[in-house]
Amino acid sequence: MIEIKFNKNENKSIAYDEKTKIGECDYIETEEGWNIVHTEVNKTYQGKGIARKLVETIIENANKNNQKVVAECSYAKRILERKQK
């Protein structure tokens, strides 16, 4: 079973299949808010919506912390643009 965990101390969300790390989404904190800089999923798990869940986990937690989200990561940028429409 795939589980997504948010780790604020390390500025990332991480995807696990059981105990195996299969993906992560990293962000940096800036004056403007949280900037998603990288999203990556193991090739074996691509195409299953995991990257989207990783990005959405960052967005949800940014909202809980009253932070604006921007993205340098091209994938995360597309997700943000779709959510803003």
Coordinates of N, CA, C and O in Angstrom, one line a residue:
M1 N 0.8 -1.2 0.0 CA 0.0 0.0 0.0 C 0.9 1.3 0.0 O 1.8 1.3 0.8
I2 N 0.6 2.2 -0.8 CA 1.4 3.4 -1.0 C 0.9 4.4 0.0 O -0.3 4.7 0.1
E3 N 1.8 5.0 0.7 CA 1.5 6.0 1.8 C 2.3 7.3 1.5 O 3.5 7.2 1.2
I4 N 1.7 8.4 1.6 CA 2.3 9.7 1.5 C 2.5 10.4 2.9 O 1.5 10.5 3.6
K5 N 3.7 10.8 3.2 CA 4.0 11.4 4.5 C 4.5 12.8 4.3 O 5.3 13.0 3.3
F6 N 4.1 13.7 5.1 CA 4.7 15.1 5.0 C 5.7 15.2 6.1 O 5.4 14.9 7.3
N7 N 6.9 15.8 5.8 CA 7.9 16.0 6.7 C 8.3 17.5 6.7 O 9.1 17.9 5.9
K8 N 7.7 18.3 7.6 CA 8.0 19.7 7.6 C 9.5 20.0 8.0 O 10.1 20.9 7.5
N9 N 10.1 19.2 8.9 CA 11.4 19.4 9.3 C 12.4 19.3 8.1 O 13.5 19.9 8.1
E10 N 12.1 18.5 7.1 CA 13.0 18.3 6.0 C 12.4 19.0 4.7 O 13.0 18.8 3.6
N11 N 11.3 19.7 4.8 CA 10.7 20.4 3.7 C 10.4 19.5 2.5 O 10.8 19.8 1.4
K12 N 9.6 18.4 2.8 CA 9.3 17.5 1.7 C 8.1 16.6 2.1 O 7.7 16.5 3.2
S13 N 7.5 16.1 1.0 CA 6.6 15.0 1.2 C 7.2 13.8 0.6 O 8.0 13.9 -0.4
I14 N 7.0 12.6 1.2 CA 7.7 11.4 0.7 C 6.6 10.3 0.5 O 5.7 10.1 1.3
A15 N 6.8 9.5 -0.6 CA 5.9 8.4 -0.8 C 6.6 7.1 -0.5 O 7.8 6.9 -0.8
Y16 N 5.9 6.2 0.2 CA 6.5 4.9 0.6 C 5.5 3.8 0.1 O 4.3 3.9 0.1
D17 N 6.2 2.7 -0.4 CA 5.5 1.5 -0.6 C 6.0 0.5 0.5 O 7.1 0.1 0.4
E18 N 5.1 0.3 1.5 CA 5.5 -0.3 2.7 C 6.6 0.5 3.3 O 6.4 1.7 3.6
K19 N 7.9 0.0 3.4 CA 9.0 0.8 4.0 C 9.9 1.3 3.0 O 10.9 2.0 3.3
T20 N 9.6 1.1 1.7 CA 10.5 1.5 0.6 C 10.1 2.9 0.1 O 9.0 3.1 -0.3
K21 N 11.1 3.8 0.1 CA 10.8 5.2 -0.4 C 10.8 5.1 -1.9 O 11.7 4.6 -2.5
I22 N 9.7 5.6 -2.5 CA 9.5 5.5 -3.9 C 9.4 6.9 -4.6 O 9.3 7.0 -5.8
G23 N 9.3 8.0 -3.8 CA 9.2 9.3 -4.4 C 9.3 10.4 -3.4 O 9.1 10.1 -2.2
E24 N 9.5 11.6 -3.8 CA 9.5 12.7 -2.9 C 9.3 14.0 -3.7 O 9.5 14.1 -4.9
C25 N 8.8 15.0 -2.9 CA 8.6 16.3 -3.5 C 9.2 17.3 -2.5 O 8.8 17.3 -1.3
D26 N 10.1 18.1 -2.9 CA 10.9 19.0 -2.0 C 10.5 20.5 -2.3 O 10.2 20.9 -3.4
Y27 N 10.5 21.2 -1.2 CA 10.2 22.7 -1.3 C 11.2 23.5 -0.4 O 11.8 22.9 0.5
I28 N 11.3 24.7 -0.7 CA 12.1 25.6 0.1 C 11.2 26.7 0.7 O 10.2 27.1 0.0
E29 N 11.4 27.2 1.8 CA 10.7 28.3 2.4 C 11.3 29.6 2.0 O 12.5 29.8 2.2
T30 N 10.5 30.5 1.5 CA 11.0 31.8 1.1 C 10.1 32.9 1.7 O 9.1 32.6 2.4
E31 N 10.4 34.1 1.5 CA 9.6 35.2 2.0 C 8.2 35.2 1.4 O 7.2 35.6 2.1
E32 N 8.1 34.7 0.2 CA 6.8 34.7 -0.5 C 5.9 33.5 0.0 O 4.7 33.5 -0.2
G33 N 6.6 32.4 0.5 CA 5.8 31.2 0.8 C 6.7 30.0 0.6 O 7.9 30.0 0.8
W34 N 6.1 28.9 0.2 CA 6.8 27.7 -0.1 C 6.9 27.5 -1.6 O 6.0 27.6 -2.4
N35 N 8.2 27.2 -2.0 CA 8.5 27.1 -3.4 C 8.9 25.6 -3.7 O 9.9 25.1 -3.2
I36 N 8.0 24.9 -4.4 CA 8.3 23.5 -4.7 C 9.4 23.5 -5.8 O 9.2 24.0 -6.9
V37 N 10.5 22.8 -5.5 CA 11.6 22.8 -6.4 C 11.9 21.5 -7.1 O 12.7 21.5 -8.1
H38 N 11.4 20.4 -6.6 CA 11.7 19.1 -7.2 C 10.6 18.1 -6.8 O 10.2 18.0 -5.7
T39 N 10.2 17.3 -7.8 CA 9.3 16.2 -7.6 C 9.9 15.0 -8.4 O 10.2 15.1 -9.6
E40 N 10.0 13.9 -7.7 CA 10.5 12.7 -8.4 C 9.8 11.4 -7.9 O 9.6 11.3 -6.7
V41 N 9.5 10.5 -8.8 CA 9.0 9.2 -8.4 C 9.8 8.1 -9.1 O 10.1 8.2 -10.3
N42 N 10.0 7.0 -8.4 CA 10.8 5.9 -9.0 C 10.1 5.4 -10.3 O 8.8 5.4 -10.3
K43 N 10.8 5.1 -11.3 CA 10.3 4.7 -12.6 C 9.3 3.6 -12.5 O 8.3 3.6 -13.3
T44 N 9.5 2.7 -11.6 CA 8.5 1.6 -11.5 C 7.1 2.0 -11.1 O 6.2 1.4 -11.4
Y45 N 7.0 3.2 -10.4 CA 5.8 3.6 -9.9 C 5.2 4.8 -10.7 O 4.1 5.3 -10.3
Q46 N 5.8 5.2 -11.7 CA 5.3 6.4 -12.5 C 4.0 6.0 -13.2 O 3.7 4.9 -13.5
G47 N 3.2 7.1 -13.4 CA 1.9 6.9 -14.1 C 0.8 6.4 -13.2 O -0.3 6.1 -13.6
K48 N 1.0 6.5 -11.9 CA 0.0 6.0 -10.9 C -0.6 7.2 -10.0 O -1.2 6.9 -9.1
G49 N -0.2 8.4 -10.4 CA -0.7 9.6 -9.7 C 0.0 9.9 -8.4 O -0.4 10.7 -7.6
I50 N 1.2 9.3 -8.2 CA 1.9 9.5 -7.0 C 2.5 10.9 -6.9 O 2.5 11.5 -5.9
A51 N 3.1 11.3 -8.0 CA 3.7 12.7 -8.1 C 2.6 13.7 -7.7 O 2.9 14.7 -7.0
R52 N 1.4 13.6 -8.3 CA 0.3 14.5 -8.0 C 0.0 14.5 -6.5 O -0.1 15.6 -5.9
K53 N 0.0 13.3 -5.9 CA -0.3 13.3 -4.5 C 0.8 13.9 -3.6 O 0.5 14.6 -2.6
L54 N 2.0 13.8 -4.1 CA 3.1 14.4 -3.4 C 3.0 15.9 -3.4 O 3.1 16.6 -2.4
V55 N 2.7 16.4 -4.6 CA 2.5 17.9 -4.7 C 1.3 18.4 -3.9 O 1.4 19.4 -3.2
E56 N 0.2 17.7 -4.0 CA -1.0 18.1 -3.3 C -0.8 18.0 -1.8 O -1.4 18.9 -1.1
T57 N 0.0 17.1 -1.3 CA 0.3 17.1 0.1 C 1.1 18.4 0.6 O 0.8 18.9 1.6
I58 N 2.0 18.8 -0.3 CA 2.7 20.1 0.0 C 1.7 21.2 0.0 O 1.7 22.1 1.0
I59 N 0.8 21.3 -1.0 CA -0.2 22.4 -1.1 C -1.1 22.4 0.1 O -1.3 23.4 0.7
E60 N -1.6 21.2 0.5 CA -2.5 21.1 1.7 C -1.8 21.6 2.9 O -2.4 22.3 3.7
N61 N -0.6 21.2 3.1 CA 0.1 21.6 4.4 C 0.5 23.1 4.3 O 0.5 23.7 5.4
A62 N 0.8 23.6 3.2 CA 1.1 25.1 3.0 C -0.2 25.8 3.4 O -0.1 26.8 4.2
N63 N -1.3 25.4 2.9 CA -2.6 26.0 3.3 C -2.8 26.0 4.8 O -3.3 27.0 5.4
K64 N -2.6 24.9 5.4 CA -2.7 24.7 6.9 C -1.8 25.7 7.6 O -2.1 26.1 8.7
N65 N -0.7 26.0 7.0 CA 0.3 26.9 7.7 C 0.2 28.3 7.1 O 1.2 29.1 7.3
N66 N -0.9 28.6 6.4 CA -1.1 30.0 5.8 C 0.1 30.4 5.0 O 0.5 31.6 5.1
Q67 N 0.6 29.5 4.1 CA 1.7 29.8 3.2 C 1.2 29.8 1.8 O 0.4 28.9 1.4
K68 N 1.6 30.7 1.0 CA 1.4 30.7 -0.5 C 2.3 29.7 -1.1 O 3.4 29.5 -0.6
V69 N 1.9 29.0 -2.2 CA 2.7 28.0 -2.8 C 3.0 28.5 -4.2 O 2.2 28.9 -5.0
V70 N 4.3 28.4 -4.6 CA 4.8 28.6 -6.0 C 5.6 27.4 -6.3 O 5.9 26.6 -5.5
A71 N 6.0 27.3 -7.6 CA 6.8 26.2 -8.0 C 7.8 26.5 -9.1 O 7.5 27.1 -10.1
E72 N 9.0 26.1 -8.8 CA 10.1 26.1 -9.9 C 10.0 24.8 -10.6 O 10.3 24.7 -11.8
C73 N 9.6 23.7 -9.9 CA 9.5 22.4 -10.5 C 8.4 22.5 -11.6 O 7.3 22.9 -11.3
S74 N 8.7 22.1 -12.8 CA 7.8 22.2 -13.9 C 6.5 21.4 -13.7 O 5.4 21.8 -14.1
Y75 N 6.6 20.2 -13.1 CA 5.5 19.3 -12.9 C 4.6 20.0 -11.9 O 3.4 20.1 -12.1
A76 N 5.1 20.4 -10.8 CA 4.3 21.1 -9.7 C 3.7 22.4 -10.2 O 2.6 22.7 -9.9
K77 N 4.4 23.1 -11.1 CA 3.8 24.3 -11.7 C 2.6 24.0 -12.5 O 1.6 24.7 -12.4
R78 N 2.6 22.9 -13.2 CA 1.4 22.5 -14.0 C 0.2 22.2 -13.0 O -0.9 22.6 -13.3
I79 N 0.5 21.5 -11.9 CA -0.5 21.2 -11.0 C -1.1 22.4 -10.4 O -2.4 22.6 -10.3
L80 N -0.3 23.4 -10.0 CA -0.7 24.6 -9.4 C -1.6 25.4 -10.4 O -2.6 26.0 -10.0
E81 N -1.2 25.5 -11.7 CA -1.9 26.2 -12.7 C -3.3 25.6 -12.8 O -4.3 26.3 -13.0
R82 N -3.4 24.3 -12.8 CA -4.7 23.6 -13.0 C -5.6 23.9 -11.8 O -6.8 24.1 -11.9
K83 N -5.1 24.0 -10.6 CA -5.8 24.2 -9.4 C -6.3 25.7 -9.3 O -7.4 26.0 -8.7
Q84 N -5.6 26.6 -10.0 CA -6.0 28.0 -9.9 C -7.0 28.4 -11.0 O -7.6 29.4 -10.9
K85 N -7.4 27.5 -11.9 CA -8.4 27.8 -12.9 C -9.8 27.6 -12.4 O -10.1 27.0 -11.4

